[in-house]
Tab-separated table of C-alpha atoms in Angstrom:
chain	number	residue	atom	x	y	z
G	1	UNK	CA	-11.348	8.613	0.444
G	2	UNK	CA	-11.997	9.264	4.153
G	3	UNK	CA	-11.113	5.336	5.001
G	4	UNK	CA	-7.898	5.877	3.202
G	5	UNK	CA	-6.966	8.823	5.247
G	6	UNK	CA	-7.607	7.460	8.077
G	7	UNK	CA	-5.193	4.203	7.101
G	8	UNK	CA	-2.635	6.613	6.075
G	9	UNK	CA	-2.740	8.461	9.819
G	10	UNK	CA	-2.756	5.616	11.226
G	11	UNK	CA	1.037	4.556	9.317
G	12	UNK	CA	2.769	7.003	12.370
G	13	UNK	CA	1.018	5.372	15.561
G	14	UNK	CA	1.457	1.496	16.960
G	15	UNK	CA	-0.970	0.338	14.312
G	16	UNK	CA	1.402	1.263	11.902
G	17	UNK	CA	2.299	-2.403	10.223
G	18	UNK	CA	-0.904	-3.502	10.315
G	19	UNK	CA	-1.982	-0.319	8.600
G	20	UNK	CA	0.392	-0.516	5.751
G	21	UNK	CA	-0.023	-4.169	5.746
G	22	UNK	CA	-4.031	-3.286	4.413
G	23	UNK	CA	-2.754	-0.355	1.690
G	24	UNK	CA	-0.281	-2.381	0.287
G	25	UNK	CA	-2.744	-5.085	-0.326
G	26	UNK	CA	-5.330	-2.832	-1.690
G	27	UNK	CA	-2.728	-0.607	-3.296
G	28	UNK	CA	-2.966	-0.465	-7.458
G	29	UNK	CA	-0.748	-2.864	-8.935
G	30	UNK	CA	0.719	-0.103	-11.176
G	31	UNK	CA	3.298	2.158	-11.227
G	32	UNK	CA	1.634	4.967	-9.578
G	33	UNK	CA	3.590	6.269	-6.493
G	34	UNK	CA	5.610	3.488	-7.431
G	35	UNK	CA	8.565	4.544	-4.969
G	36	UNK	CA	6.349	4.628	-1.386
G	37	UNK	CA	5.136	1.452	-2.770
G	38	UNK	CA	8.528	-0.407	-2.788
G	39	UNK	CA	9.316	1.423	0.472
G	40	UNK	CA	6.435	0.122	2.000
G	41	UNK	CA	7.044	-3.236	0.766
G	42	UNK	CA	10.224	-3.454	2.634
G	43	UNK	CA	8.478	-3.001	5.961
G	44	UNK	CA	6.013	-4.616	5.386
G	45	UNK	CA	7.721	-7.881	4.634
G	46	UNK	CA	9.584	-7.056	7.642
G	47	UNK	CA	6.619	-7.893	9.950
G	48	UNK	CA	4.162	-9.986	7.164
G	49	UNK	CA	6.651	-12.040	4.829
G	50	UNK	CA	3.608	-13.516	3.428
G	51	UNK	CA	2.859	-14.751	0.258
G	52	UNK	CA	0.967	-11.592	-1.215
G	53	UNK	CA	3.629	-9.205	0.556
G	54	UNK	CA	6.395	-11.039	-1.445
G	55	UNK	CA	4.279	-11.528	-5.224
G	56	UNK	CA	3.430	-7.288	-4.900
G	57	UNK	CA	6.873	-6.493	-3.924
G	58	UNK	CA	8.113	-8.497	-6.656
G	59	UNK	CA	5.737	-6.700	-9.238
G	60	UNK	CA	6.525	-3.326	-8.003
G	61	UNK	CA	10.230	-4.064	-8.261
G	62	UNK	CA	9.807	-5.420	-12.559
G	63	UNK	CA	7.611	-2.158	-12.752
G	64	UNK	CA	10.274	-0.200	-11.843
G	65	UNK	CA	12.350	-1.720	-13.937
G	66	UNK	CA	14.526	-3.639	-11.416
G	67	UNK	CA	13.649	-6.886	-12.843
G	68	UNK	CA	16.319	-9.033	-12.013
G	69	UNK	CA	15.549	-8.220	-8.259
G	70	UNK	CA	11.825	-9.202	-9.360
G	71	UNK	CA	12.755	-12.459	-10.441
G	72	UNK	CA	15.074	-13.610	-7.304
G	73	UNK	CA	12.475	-12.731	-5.416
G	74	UNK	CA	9.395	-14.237	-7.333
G	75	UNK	CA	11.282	-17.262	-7.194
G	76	UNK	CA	12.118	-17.069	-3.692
G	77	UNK	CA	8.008	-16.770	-2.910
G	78	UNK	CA	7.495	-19.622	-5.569
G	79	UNK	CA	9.545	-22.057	-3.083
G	80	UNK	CA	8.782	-20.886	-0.057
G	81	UNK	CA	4.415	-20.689	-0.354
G	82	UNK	CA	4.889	-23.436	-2.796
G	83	UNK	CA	0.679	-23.638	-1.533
G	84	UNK	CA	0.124	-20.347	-2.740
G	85	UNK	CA	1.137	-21.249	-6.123
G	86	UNK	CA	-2.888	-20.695	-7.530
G	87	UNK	CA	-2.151	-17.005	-5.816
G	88	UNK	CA	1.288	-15.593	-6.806
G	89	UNK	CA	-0.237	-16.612	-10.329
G	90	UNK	CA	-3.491	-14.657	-9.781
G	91	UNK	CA	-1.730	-11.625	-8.523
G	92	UNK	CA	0.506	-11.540	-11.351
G	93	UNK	CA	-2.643	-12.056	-13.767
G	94	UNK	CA	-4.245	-8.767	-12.349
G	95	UNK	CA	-0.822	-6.843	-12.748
G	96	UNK	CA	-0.353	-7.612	-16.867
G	97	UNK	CA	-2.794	-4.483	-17.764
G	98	UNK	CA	0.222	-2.022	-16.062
G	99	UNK	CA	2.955	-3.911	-18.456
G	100	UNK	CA	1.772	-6.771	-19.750
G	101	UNK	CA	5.618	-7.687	-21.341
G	102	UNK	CA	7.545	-6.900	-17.580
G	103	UNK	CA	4.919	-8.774	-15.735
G	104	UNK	CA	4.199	-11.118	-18.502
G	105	UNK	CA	7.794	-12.418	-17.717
G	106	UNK	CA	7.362	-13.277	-14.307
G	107	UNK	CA	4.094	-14.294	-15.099
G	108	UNK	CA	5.539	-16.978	-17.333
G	109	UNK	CA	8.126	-18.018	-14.812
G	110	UNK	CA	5.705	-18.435	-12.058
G	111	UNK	CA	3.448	-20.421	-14.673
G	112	UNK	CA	6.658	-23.096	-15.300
G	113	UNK	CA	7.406	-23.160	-11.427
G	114	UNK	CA	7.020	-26.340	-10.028
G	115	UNK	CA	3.696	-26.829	-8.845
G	116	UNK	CA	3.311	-28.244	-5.481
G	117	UNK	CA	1.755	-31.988	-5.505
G	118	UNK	CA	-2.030	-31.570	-4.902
């Protein structure tokens, strides 16, 4: 609790992306404050358009019901970390206990994505 205070003071200084950057990855994949968690997304991606940035954003936006949004932009991280592949599926994996039929959709698109040659 005290090293999660201390990352959310540090969201108003200079460390600020890099800050959110570490909540949102160890944020729950749920739907719990799911509104800071979409908000922080879009910064986030701002700075880190990485692979895990794009998969959570993606999950939080299906949770929250905006799953058309989810799926452009699942898609979009599917072709553009086409290496990541093994990841976006794992991340999606962890997310099925918080709706297993929302994320069970993108799970199953990521799943038929084209897999990059190994």
């Amino acid at each position: 609790q005290r090293d999660a205070a201390i990352m959310r003071a540090l969201r108003g200084g200079l460390l600020a992306p890099q800050a959110e950057l570490w909540i949102l990855l160890g944020a729950p994949l749920d739907r719990s404050e799911l509104a800071d968690k979409l908000a922080m997304c879009e910064r986030v991606a701002r700075v880190w358009p990485a692979n895990a940035v794009i998969v959570r954003h993606a999950v939080f936006l299906a949770l929250a019901g905006r799953s058309q949004e989810a799926r452009a932009l699942l898609a979009s991280a599917l072709r553009t970390f086409p290496q990541a592949h093994g990841a976006t599926i794992a991340i999606l994996e962890l997310t099925l206990p918080a709706d297993a039929a929302v994320i069970g959709e993108l799970l199953e698109a990521a799943r038929g994505a084209r897999r990059p040659p190994a």
